[in-house]
Structure formats: C-alpha cells, structure tokens
Amino acid sequence: MGTPDYIDRMNVPIGSSIRHALRVIDETGHGCVLLLDPETGHFAGLITDGDIRRALLAGGSLDSPVAGVPRPTPTTGRVGMPPEQIAELMGERIRVLPLLDDQNRVTELVLLDRRVRLSVAAPSLGERELEYVTECLLTGWISSAGKFVTQFEDCFATFCGTRYGVATSSGTSALHLSLLALDIGPGDEVIVPSLTFIATANAVAYTGAHPVAVDSESRTWNMDPQCIEDAVTARTRAIIVVHLYGHPTDMDPVLDIARRHGFPVVEDAAEAHGATYKGRTVGSIGDIGAFSFYGNKIVTTGEGGMVATDRSDLAERVRLLRAHGMAPGRRYWHPVVGFNYRLTNLQAAVGVAQMERVDAILAAKRGIAAAYDEGLHDLPGLTLPPREAWAEPVFWLYSILVDPDEFGCAREDLMARLDSRGVETRPLFPPIHTQPIYRTERALPVAERIARVGLSLPSAVGLGKSDITRVVETIRDVRHARC
Ligand SMILES: Cc1ncc(COP(=O)(O)O)c(C=O)c1O
C-alpha cells in the first residue's frame, strides 16, 4: 500500500533546516512535520510548530538542523488500530497521531480535526422544529389528533402536486396501505426493482402477495422497463417503481406497460422528495405515491410516512385502514381489519417545520452533489450518480460506483480508508433477490454489479464545503496510493 500524498508532503529528511520545516508546516497546514530517515524511510519523530517556536526562543536559528529541536517522544499508533484505542491514545491533548506499519513507516495520520465524523445523512433540525414540538407539549396535543397532522398532509400534497396527502407512521406503512387500497392480496404478484431497500418488497409480502424482483438499467440504476415486461404473468397485479437515491425512474415506458396490462403503478418515493420527472414531481405520476420521513430522509419526522394521490377512493381507503378500519362517522365500528399506522402530532410538527424550508434543504442537497461532481468527475474508475436530461434528481445520498480495476482499489477498501479518516459511508442496498427471505437463483446482473461496487458518501444537509473537500481529498489520496 502506498503512502497518501498528504503524508508524503509532511515528511522532512532528518538533515533539513528549521527553515525548511517551517515552510513545510506553512504549506501543509497541519501544524507539524514528520521527520524521515532518508536512508531507511523510517519515521524518526514528529516536530510541531510549538516545538520549533520554543527552540527559536531558546536561541536556535532558522538554519539549525530540525533534528536538534527538543521535543517529547511522539505518541504513535499502529495501522489497523481500532478507533476506540486511537481515541484513547489521543485523549484531549494529541492533535496528530501517526500510525506506523511493520516497517516503522507512517502510512496513516489521524488528525484531531478529522476525528469529527462526517455523517451520511444526519437530520437538519432547527428552531422551528423545536418551537412546534414545544407547542404540542404545552397544549397536550401529542398523539395523532392535532392540527399539525392535517397541516403536514396539506402542505405535503401541495408540494407533490396531488389532491390528497395521508400521513402514516412510516414509509413502509405508507407502501403497505397503498397496496391494500389497490386490493393487492394473497396469490397476487407485484413487480418491484431488485435494487431497493427491503421495505419495498416487505410491504408486498405483508399483503400476502409475492414480490417479483426485476433488474435495473445501468443508466439510472432504477428498474429496467424491458425486465418489467418480461416479468409479467397472469398473476401480476401492480408495479412498484422506486426512485432510487433520489433519481426518478423513467416513468413513460413503465406507465405504458401498466396501461397496456391494466396495472396500477405505485411510486416508492421514500428517497426522492421533490425530484421531478419531465417537470412532474415524483409520487404524483403513478396511481399512488409513498414517502418516508425516517431520520435520514430528505424531509424527516424521525419516523413517519405519507401517501400522496389524486384518487379520492384510494385516499379514503388509506385513511380508513390507517386508523383501525374505524368507519368514518361511527365511533368504534369496524367494517374492515385496519391498522394503527397513524403519525403523531409531535412528528407532524417536525414535518411542518421541515416543509417550511424544504426548498433550502433541496438546494443544499443539490449543492453537495455539485461539489462532489466537481471534485470527483476526473477520477478514473468512478461512476458518479445518474443524471438524466429528463430528470431533476434530488441526491438523497450521493452514491458512486467504484470500478476496482480502473480505480485501483475495491469498494470495501475505499470505505475502510474513508472510515479511518472519520468519513462515514454506506454500501448500496443488496438486491432483493439475493436476500435470505426473497432469494432466487435467477441472476439480475445489472442490479448485482451496482450493489457490489456502489457506496454512498456523506450527504447530510449540514455538511460544509470544507467537509466535502475533505471527503474528495481522501478519495483522491486513496486513488493516488491505489490502496
Ligand atoms: C426505497 C425505500 N422504500 C421504503 C422505505 C421505508 O421507509 P421507512 O423506513 O420510513 O419505513 C425506505 C427507507 O427507509 C426506502 O429507502
């Protein structure tokens, strides 16, 4: 494994002058240099700008050898050391910890400022969320009755461009109720993309129907219309499209197949709030759309979901089923077996506050994506997220594919290197047809490949430009060192 560029730049040979060491500190900006024995390549010590300042005040000159600067014995760690041990070694005092390999060479450097972990999708919560939740607490409206639930439903429906919005306890319950409202049940088949989060298929299984997983197209990573057509049988009753990682599915071919066969289309828009397909907001294009407001989603309520639809029959059915199947206008009277899938007023209060700044949230997501695009576009072996001319994606999680041969490093190694520098990542979802509960022998090569080489980078709305630069630099260093 080669040494990352930024470590090479911090090395100064033992025979260098203090002047040279100060220049290196000035250029690299980490407040120290690494002394290098030029003959062996071994680490020979760490000198901070403070050590040099004290040496100069004690009468040293800029031309004195840097090796003569008095300094404490450096604290070092070993490559591959677990993060807790690193944290213990560094304590509050150590700002830079060199990690040495078996040959006493520095191959990693843990910097205190880099120990602040960059999260894949931490929620962005502000004053308004606090204010509205406090209102719920002060007024006692904490369960699923309360003004914020209807406000949230109304503003979310407006945002999607649908006539109805029905809030639910999660994205999964929104999907489950959507399928039940469409009368999907035992013996039916529902076509789903294999490359998705497990909940898409589970919602089908809850109804007693069978999820039929199909392959993706490599351009968008979303389900391939030709594969949908091939998967249709006499039992097929519906299609669920997923707008994966915030990029819309190419809806026209899907709608065309659905129309020809008379199938309804459910949009799983859990990851794509505000994305548009040919100018239409996702979730409003098929018969019914389901959204998630889980803590890592673009709009969050902690846990929560929403059904969006123009069809009054479906909206009514979802409302009935979400609240114990209790007949409207007749308390404790239950014509159908329903569920308790309600969203609380507390959660909706967070949702209303989030929706007040949804444009800023989406702009931040797109800004993050643009910064990654700029920093990574020229790196051989990386495929950046899909971006079709007919779509306005929202980059829920900025996800890339790593070609191990061309990039010079496998996805797992890149993730490990990012992790060691405090950068959280996630692998892409393992395809449904490879999961223990839905395993089939059929190969779905496109979904399998994308899942094998894909990872999501930190995409939280709160990330700054310097955070993105840190991720980009780490990836560039890894590419340079070729693992
Ligand atoms: C594509 C997809 N569908 C469904 C869900 C389920 O949403 P929830 O976790 O809110 O139940 C998620 C995310 O969690 C998702 O990513």
Coordinates of C-alpha atoms and ligand atoms in Angstrom, one line a residue:
M1 CA 0.0 0.0 0.0
G2 CA 1.5 3.4 -1.0
T3 CA 1.6 6.4 1.3
P4 CA -1.1 9.0 0.9
D5 CA 0.1 12.2 -0.8
Y6 CA -0.7 14.4 2.1
I7 CA 1.7 12.4 4.4
D8 CA 4.5 12.5 1.8
R9 CA 4.2 16.3 1.7
M10 CA 4.6 16.4 5.5
N11 CA 7.9 14.4 5.6
V12 CA 11.2 16.3 6.1
P13 CA 14.5 14.5 5.9
I14 CA 16.4 14.5 9.3
G15 CA 19.2 16.7 7.8
S16 CA 16.8 19.6 6.9
S17 CA 16.9 23.0 8.5
I18 CA 14.3 24.6 10.8
R19 CA 13.6 27.0 7.9
H20 CA 12.6 24.1 5.6
A21 CA 10.5 22.5 8.3
L22 CA 8.6 25.8 8.8
R23 CA 8.0 26.1 5.1
V24 CA 6.5 22.6 5.0
I25 CA 4.3 23.4 8.0
D26 CA 3.1 26.5 6.2
E27 CA 2.3 24.6 3.1
T28 CA 0.6 21.6 4.6
G29 CA -1.3 23.3 7.3
H30 CA -1.3 20.6 10.0
G31 CA 1.0 22.3 12.5
C32 CA 3.7 19.7 12.4
V33 CA 6.3 17.8 10.2
L34 CA 7.2 14.2 10.2
L35 CA 11.0 13.5 10.5
L36 CA 12.1 11.0 8.0
D37 CA 15.3 8.9 7.9
P38 CA 16.1 9.2 4.2
E39 CA 18.1 6.1 4.1
T40 CA 15.6 3.7 5.6
G41 CA 12.4 5.6 5.0
H42 CA 11.6 5.1 8.8
F43 CA 9.7 7.5 10.9
A44 CA 12.2 9.4 13.1
G45 CA 10.0 11.8 15.0
L46 CA 7.3 14.5 14.9
I47 CA 8.0 18.2 15.4
T48 CA 5.3 20.7 16.0
D49 CA 5.3 24.4 15.2
G50 CA 5.3 24.9 19.1
D51 CA 8.5 22.8 19.4
I52 CA 10.1 25.0 16.8
R53 CA 8.9 28.2 18.4
R54 CA 10.4 27.2 21.8
A55 CA 13.7 26.2 20.1
L56 CA 13.9 29.6 18.4
L57 CA 13.1 31.5 21.6
A58 CA 15.9 29.5 23.3
G59 CA 18.4 30.8 20.8
G60 CA 18.1 28.4 17.9
S61 CA 18.4 29.8 14.3
L62 CA 16.4 29.1 11.2
D63 CA 19.4 27.4 9.8
S64 CA 19.8 25.0 12.7
P65 CA 19.1 21.3 11.9
V66 CA 15.5 20.5 12.6
A67 CA 16.6 17.2 14.1
G68 CA 18.1 19.1 17.0
V69 CA 14.8 20.7 18.1
P70 CA 14.0 19.5 21.7
R71 CA 10.7 17.6 21.6
P72 CA 8.8 15.0 23.6
T73 CA 8.8 11.4 22.4
P74 CA 5.9 11.2 19.9
T75 CA 2.8 9.2 20.6
T76 CA 2.2 6.8 17.7
G77 CA -0.3 4.1 16.9
R78 CA -0.3 1.1 14.7
V79 CA -2.1 0.8 11.3
G80 CA -5.4 -1.0 11.7
M81 CA -5.8 0.0 15.3
P82 CA -9.5 0.2 16.4
P83 CA -11.0 3.7 16.6
E84 CA -11.6 3.4 20.4
Q85 CA -7.9 2.7 21.0
I86 CA -6.9 5.7 18.8
A87 CA -9.3 7.9 20.7
E88 CA -7.7 6.7 24.0
L89 CA -4.2 7.3 22.8
M90 CA -5.0 10.8 21.5
G91 CA -7.0 11.9 24.6
E92 CA -7.7 15.6 24.7
R93 CA -4.1 16.7 24.1
I94 CA -2.7 15.0 21.0
R95 CA -3.6 16.7 17.7
V96 CA -1.8 14.4 15.3
L97 CA -1.3 10.7 15.7
P98 CA 1.0 8.9 13.2
L99 CA 0.0 5.3 12.5
L100 CA 3.0 3.2 11.7
D101 CA 3.3 0.0 9.7
D102 CA 5.5 -3.0 10.4
Q103 CA 8.5 -1.3 8.9
N104 CA 8.1 1.8 11.0
R105 CA 6.8 4.0 8.2
V106 CA 3.9 6.4 8.6
T107 CA 1.1 5.2 6.4
E108 CA -1.9 7.0 8.1
L109 CA -2.2 10.1 10.2
V110 CA -5.1 10.7 12.5
L111 CA -5.8 14.4 12.8
L112 CA -7.9 15.7 15.7
D113 CA -10.0 17.9 13.4
R114 CA -10.6 14.8 11.1
R115 CA -11.9 12.8 14.0
V116 CA -15.1 14.7 13.8
R117 CA -17.1 12.1 11.8
L118 CA -18.9 13.2 8.7
S119 CA -22.3 11.5 8.7
V120 CA -24.0 10.0 5.7
A121 CA -27.4 11.7 6.4
A122 CA -27.7 13.3 9.8
P123 CA -31.0 15.2 10.0
S124 CA -31.1 19.0 9.9
L125 CA -33.3 20.3 12.7
G126 CA -33.8 23.9 13.7
E127 CA -35.6 26.4 15.9
R128 CA -38.9 25.9 14.1
E129 CA -39.0 22.2 14.8
L130 CA -38.3 22.9 18.5
E131 CA -41.0 25.6 18.6
Y132 CA -43.7 23.5 17.0
V133 CA -42.9 20.4 19.1
T134 CA -42.9 22.6 22.2
E135 CA -46.4 23.8 21.2
C136 CA -47.6 20.2 21.1
L137 CA -46.1 19.5 24.5
L138 CA -47.6 22.7 26.1
T139 CA -51.0 22.1 24.6
G140 CA -51.1 18.4 25.2
W141 CA -51.7 17.5 21.6
I142 CA -49.2 14.8 21.4
S143 CA -51.0 11.8 19.8
S144 CA -52.4 11.5 16.2
A145 CA -55.1 14.1 16.7
G146 CA -54.0 17.7 16.3
K147 CA -53.6 20.5 13.8
F148 CA -50.1 19.7 12.7
V149 CA -51.1 16.3 11.1
T150 CA -53.6 18.0 8.8
Q151 CA -51.3 20.9 8.1
F152 CA -48.5 18.5 7.2
E153 CA -50.8 16.4 4.9
D154 CA -52.0 19.6 3.2
C155 CA -48.6 21.1 2.6
F156 CA -47.0 17.8 1.5
A157 CA -49.8 17.2 -1.0
T158 CA -49.3 20.7 -2.4
F159 CA -45.6 20.1 -2.6
C160 CA -46.2 16.9 -4.6
G161 CA -48.9 18.4 -6.7
T162 CA -51.5 15.8 -5.6
R163 CA -55.1 16.3 -4.3
Y164 CA -54.6 14.2 -1.2
G165 CA -51.9 13.5 1.3
V166 CA -52.4 10.9 4.1
A167 CA -49.8 10.8 6.8
T168 CA -48.7 7.4 8.1
S169 CA -46.4 6.0 10.8
S170 CA -43.6 5.1 8.3
G171 CA -42.7 4.8 4.6
T172 CA -43.3 1.1 5.0
S173 CA -46.8 1.5 6.3
A174 CA -47.5 4.1 3.5
L175 CA -46.5 1.4 1.0
H176 CA -48.5 -1.3 2.7
L177 CA -51.6 0.8 2.9
S178 CA -51.2 1.8 -0.8
L179 CA -51.1 -1.8 -1.8
L180 CA -54.1 -2.7 0.3
A181 CA -56.0 0.3 -1.1
L182 CA -55.3 -1.2 -4.5
D183 CA -56.8 -4.5 -3.3
I184 CA -53.5 -6.4 -3.6
G185 CA -53.7 -9.6 -1.7
P186 CA -52.7 -13.3 -1.4
G187 CA -51.8 -15.0 -4.6
D188 CA -51.0 -11.8 -6.4
E189 CA -47.7 -10.8 -7.8
V190 CA -46.3 -7.3 -7.7
I191 CA -43.3 -6.3 -9.8
V192 CA -40.6 -4.5 -7.8
P193 CA -37.0 -3.4 -8.6
S194 CA -34.5 -5.8 -7.0
L195 CA -32.2 -2.9 -6.3
T196 CA -34.0 -1.2 -3.4
F197 CA -34.4 -1.1 0.4
I198 CA -36.0 -4.3 1.7
A199 CA -39.2 -2.4 2.8
T200 CA -40.4 -2.1 -0.9
A201 CA -40.7 -5.9 -1.1
N202 CA -41.8 -6.4 2.5
A203 CA -44.8 -4.2 2.0
V204 CA -45.9 -6.6 -0.8
A205 CA -45.3 -9.6 1.4
Y206 CA -47.4 -8.1 4.2
T207 CA -50.4 -8.2 1.9
G208 CA -49.9 -11.9 1.2
A209 CA -48.8 -11.1 -2.4
H210 CA -45.4 -12.1 -3.9
P211 CA -42.8 -9.5 -4.8
V212 CA -41.2 -10.3 -8.2
A213 CA -37.8 -8.6 -8.3
V214 CA -36.5 -7.4 -11.6
D215 CA -33.2 -6.0 -12.9
S216 CA -32.1 -2.4 -13.1
E217 CA -31.0 -0.3 -16.1
S218 CA -27.4 0.8 -15.8
R219 CA -28.1 4.4 -16.8
T220 CA -30.4 5.3 -13.9
W221 CA -29.9 2.2 -11.5
N222 CA -33.7 2.1 -11.5
M223 CA -35.9 -0.8 -12.8
D224 CA -35.5 -1.7 -16.4
P225 CA -38.8 -1.4 -18.3
Q226 CA -37.9 -4.4 -20.5
C227 CA -37.4 -6.5 -17.4
I228 CA -40.8 -5.4 -16.2
E229 CA -42.4 -6.6 -19.4
D230 CA -40.6 -9.9 -19.2
A231 CA -41.8 -10.5 -15.6
V232 CA -45.5 -10.0 -16.3
T233 CA -47.5 -13.2 -15.6
A234 CA -51.2 -14.0 -15.3
R235 CA -50.9 -13.2 -11.6
T236 CA -49.3 -9.8 -11.9
R237 CA -51.5 -7.1 -10.3
A238 CA -49.3 -4.0 -9.9
I239 CA -45.9 -2.4 -10.4
I240 CA -43.9 -0.6 -7.7
V241 CA -41.3 1.8 -9.1
V242 CA -38.6 3.1 -6.7
H243 CA -36.8 6.4 -7.4
L244 CA -33.6 5.2 -6.0
Y245 CA -31.3 7.5 -4.2
G246 CA -33.3 10.4 -5.4
H247 CA -33.1 9.8 -9.2
P248 CA -36.5 9.4 -10.9
T249 CA -37.4 6.3 -12.7
D250 CA -38.1 6.8 -16.4
M251 CA -41.8 6.7 -15.9
D252 CA -43.2 6.8 -19.5
P253 CA -42.2 3.3 -20.5
V254 CA -43.4 2.0 -17.1
L255 CA -46.8 3.8 -17.5
D256 CA -47.1 2.4 -21.0
I257 CA -46.7 -1.2 -19.8
A258 CA -49.0 -0.6 -16.9
R259 CA -51.7 0.9 -19.2
R260 CA -51.5 -1.9 -21.7
H261 CA -51.9 -4.5 -19.0
G262 CA -54.3 -2.5 -16.8
F263 CA -51.9 -2.5 -13.7
P264 CA -51.8 0.3 -11.2
V265 CA -48.4 1.9 -10.6
V266 CA -47.2 2.6 -7.0
E267 CA -44.3 5.0 -6.7
D268 CA -42.0 4.3 -3.8
A269 CA -40.6 7.9 -3.4
A270 CA -39.1 7.3 0.0
E271 CA -35.8 8.6 -1.2
A272 CA -36.9 11.3 -3.7
H273 CA -38.9 14.1 -2.1
G274 CA -39.1 16.9 -4.6
A275 CA -37.4 15.1 -7.5
T276 CA -39.1 15.7 -10.9
Y277 CA -39.6 13.6 -14.0
K278 CA -40.3 15.7 -17.1
G279 CA -41.5 18.5 -14.9
R280 CA -43.8 16.3 -12.7
T281 CA -43.0 15.7 -9.0
V282 CA -42.4 12.1 -8.2
G283 CA -45.1 10.5 -6.1
S284 CA -47.7 12.2 -8.2
I285 CA -47.2 10.4 -11.5
G286 CA -48.5 6.9 -10.9
D287 CA -51.7 6.0 -9.2
I288 CA -50.4 6.4 -5.7
G289 CA -47.1 7.5 -4.1
A290 CA -45.4 6.6 -0.8
F291 CA -42.9 8.7 1.0
S292 CA -40.7 8.0 4.1
F293 CA -39.8 10.6 6.8
Y294 CA -37.3 8.4 8.6
G295 CA -34.4 10.2 10.3
N296 CA -32.1 10.0 7.4
K297 CA -34.6 11.1 4.7
I298 CA -34.7 14.4 2.8
V299 CA -37.7 15.6 4.9
T300 CA -37.8 13.9 8.3
T301 CA -40.2 13.5 11.2
G302 CA -38.0 10.9 12.9
E303 CA -40.2 8.1 11.8
G304 CA -43.1 8.7 9.5
G305 CA -44.6 8.4 6.1
M306 CA -47.1 9.9 3.6
V307 CA -49.4 8.6 0.9
A308 CA -49.9 11.0 -2.0
T309 CA -52.6 10.5 -4.6
D310 CA -55.1 12.2 -6.8
R311 CA -57.6 9.4 -6.4
S312 CA -60.2 10.1 -3.7
D313 CA -61.1 6.4 -3.5
L314 CA -57.5 5.4 -2.6
A315 CA -57.0 8.3 -0.2
E316 CA -60.3 7.3 1.7
R317 CA -59.3 3.7 1.8
V318 CA -55.8 4.5 3.2
R319 CA -57.4 6.8 5.8
L320 CA -59.8 4.0 6.9
L321 CA -57.1 1.4 7.1
R322 CA -54.5 3.6 8.9
A323 CA -56.8 4.1 11.9
H324 CA -58.1 0.6 12.9
G325 CA -60.5 0.5 10.0
M326 CA -63.0 2.5 12.0
A327 CA -66.0 3.7 10.0
P328 CA -66.0 7.4 9.4
G329 CA -68.8 9.0 11.5
R330 CA -69.3 5.9 13.6
R331 CA -67.0 5.5 16.6
Y332 CA -65.7 2.1 17.5
W333 CA -67.4 0.5 14.4
H334 CA -65.0 -1.5 12.2
P335 CA -66.1 -2.8 8.8
V336 CA -62.6 -3.9 7.9
V337 CA -59.5 -5.1 9.8
G338 CA -57.4 -1.9 10.0
F339 CA -54.0 -1.0 11.5
N340 CA -52.6 1.6 13.8
Y341 CA -50.4 3.3 11.2
R342 CA -51.0 6.9 12.4
L343 CA -48.4 9.7 12.5
T344 CA -48.4 11.7 15.8
N345 CA -49.0 15.4 16.0
L346 CA -45.4 15.6 17.5
Q347 CA -43.9 14.0 14.4
A348 CA -46.1 16.1 12.1
A349 CA -45.0 19.3 14.0
V350 CA -41.4 18.4 12.9
G351 CA -42.6 17.7 9.4
V352 CA -44.4 21.1 9.1
A353 CA -41.2 22.9 10.2
Q354 CA -39.2 20.8 7.7
M355 CA -41.6 21.7 4.9
E356 CA -41.2 25.4 5.6
R357 CA -37.6 25.1 4.4
V358 CA -37.8 22.2 2.0
D359 CA -36.6 24.4 -0.8
A360 CA -33.4 25.2 1.1
I361 CA -33.0 21.5 2.0
L362 CA -33.2 20.5 -1.6
A363 CA -30.9 23.3 -2.7
A364 CA -28.3 22.1 -0.1
K365 CA -28.6 18.5 -1.4
R366 CA -28.0 19.7 -4.9
G367 CA -25.1 21.9 -3.8
I368 CA -23.5 19.0 -2.1
A369 CA -23.9 16.9 -5.3
A370 CA -22.4 19.7 -7.4
A371 CA -19.4 20.0 -5.1
Y372 CA -18.8 16.2 -5.3
D373 CA -19.2 16.2 -9.1
E374 CA -16.6 18.9 -9.4
G375 CA -14.2 17.2 -7.1
L376 CA -14.5 13.6 -8.4
H377 CA -15.5 13.9 -12.1
D378 CA -12.0 13.4 -13.4
L379 CA -11.1 10.4 -11.3
P380 CA -10.8 7.3 -13.5
G381 CA -12.8 4.3 -12.3
L382 CA -15.6 6.2 -10.5
T383 CA -19.1 6.4 -11.9
L384 CA -20.9 9.4 -10.4
P385 CA -24.7 9.3 -9.7
P386 CA -27.1 9.1 -12.6
R387 CA -28.3 12.4 -14.0
E388 CA -30.7 12.0 -17.0
A389 CA -31.7 15.0 -19.1
W390 CA -35.4 14.4 -18.4
A391 CA -34.9 14.3 -14.6
E392 CA -34.2 16.7 -11.8
P393 CA -32.8 14.3 -9.2
V394 CA -32.5 15.3 -5.5
F395 CA -29.4 13.3 -4.4
W396 CA -30.8 11.8 -1.2
L397 CA -27.5 10.1 -0.8
Y398 CA -24.7 11.0 -3.2
S399 CA -23.7 7.5 -4.4
I400 CA -20.9 6.4 -6.6
L401 CA -19.7 3.2 -8.3
V402 CA -16.1 2.1 -7.9
D403 CA -14.5 0.0 -10.7
P404 CA -11.9 -1.8 -8.6
D405 CA -9.5 -2.3 -11.6
E406 CA -9.6 1.1 -13.0
F407 CA -9.8 2.9 -9.7
G408 CA -7.1 0.7 -8.3
C409 CA -8.9 -0.2 -5.1
A410 CA -12.0 -2.2 -4.2
R411 CA -15.2 -0.6 -2.8
E412 CA -14.6 -2.1 0.7
D413 CA -11.0 -0.8 0.9
L414 CA -12.1 2.7 -0.1
M415 CA -14.9 2.5 2.6
A416 CA -12.3 1.4 5.2
R417 CA -9.9 4.2 4.3
L418 CA -12.7 6.8 4.4
D419 CA -13.8 5.3 7.8
S420 CA -10.3 5.6 9.2
R421 CA -10.4 9.3 8.3
G422 CA -13.7 9.9 10.0
V423 CA -15.8 9.7 6.9
E424 CA -19.0 7.6 7.2
T425 CA -20.2 5.8 4.1
R426 CA -22.8 3.2 3.3
P427 CA -22.8 0.3 0.8
L428 CA -25.7 0.3 -1.7
F429 CA -28.6 -2.0 -0.8
P430 CA -28.0 -5.7 -1.5
P431 CA -30.6 -6.6 -4.2
I432 CA -33.9 -8.1 -3.0
H433 CA -33.3 -11.4 -5.0
T434 CA -30.1 -12.0 -3.1
Q435 CA -31.7 -11.6 0.4
P436 CA -32.3 -14.7 2.5
I437 CA -36.1 -14.1 2.6
Y438 CA -36.5 -13.5 -1.2
R439 CA -33.6 -15.4 -2.7
T440 CA -34.0 -16.7 -6.2
E441 CA -31.5 -18.4 -8.4
R442 CA -32.1 -16.0 -11.3
A443 CA -29.2 -13.7 -11.9
L444 CA -30.0 -10.0 -12.2
P445 CA -26.6 -8.8 -13.3
V446 CA -27.0 -5.1 -13.5
A447 CA -28.5 -4.7 -10.0
E448 CA -25.9 -7.2 -8.7
R449 CA -23.0 -5.2 -10.1
I450 CA -24.3 -1.8 -9.0
A451 CA -24.8 -3.2 -5.5
R452 CA -21.4 -4.8 -5.4
V453 CA -19.4 -1.7 -6.3
G454 CA -21.6 1.2 -5.1
L455 CA -21.3 3.3 -2.0
S456 CA -23.0 6.4 -0.6
L457 CA -20.9 9.3 0.6
P458 CA -21.8 11.8 3.3
S459 CA -24.8 13.8 2.1
A460 CA -26.2 15.4 5.2
V461 CA -27.7 18.9 4.6
G462 CA -25.4 20.3 7.3
L463 CA -22.2 19.5 5.5
G464 CA -20.0 22.4 4.6
K465 CA -17.7 23.0 1.5
S466 CA -14.7 22.0 3.6
D467 CA -16.3 18.8 4.6
I468 CA -16.9 17.8 1.0
T469 CA -13.3 18.8 0.2
R470 CA -12.2 16.5 3.0
V471 CA -14.1 13.6 1.5
V472 CA -12.9 14.4 -2.0
E473 CA -9.3 14.7 -0.9
T474 CA -9.4 11.4 0.9
I475 CA -10.8 9.7 -2.2
R476 CA -8.2 11.3 -4.4
D477 CA -5.4 10.2 -1.9
V478 CA -6.7 6.7 -2.0
R479 CA -6.8 6.7 -5.7
H480 CA -3.3 8.1 -5.8
A481 CA -2.0 5.5 -3.4
R482 CA -4.0 2.7 -5.2
C483 CA -4.7 1.0 -1.8
Ligands
LIG1 C1 -36.9 2.8 -1.1 C2 -37.4 2.8 0.3 N1 -38.7 2.3 0.5 C3 -39.2 2.2 1.7 C4 -38.5 2.7 2.8 C5 -39.2 2.5 4.1 O1 -39.4 3.7 4.8 P1 -39.5 3.7 6.4 O2 -38.1 3.4 7.0 O3 -40.0 5.1 6.7 O4 -40.5 2.6 6.8 C6 -37.2 3.2 2.6 C7 -36.4 3.7 3.7 O5 -36.3 3.5 4.9 C8 -36.7 3.2 1.4 O6 -35.4 3.7 1.2

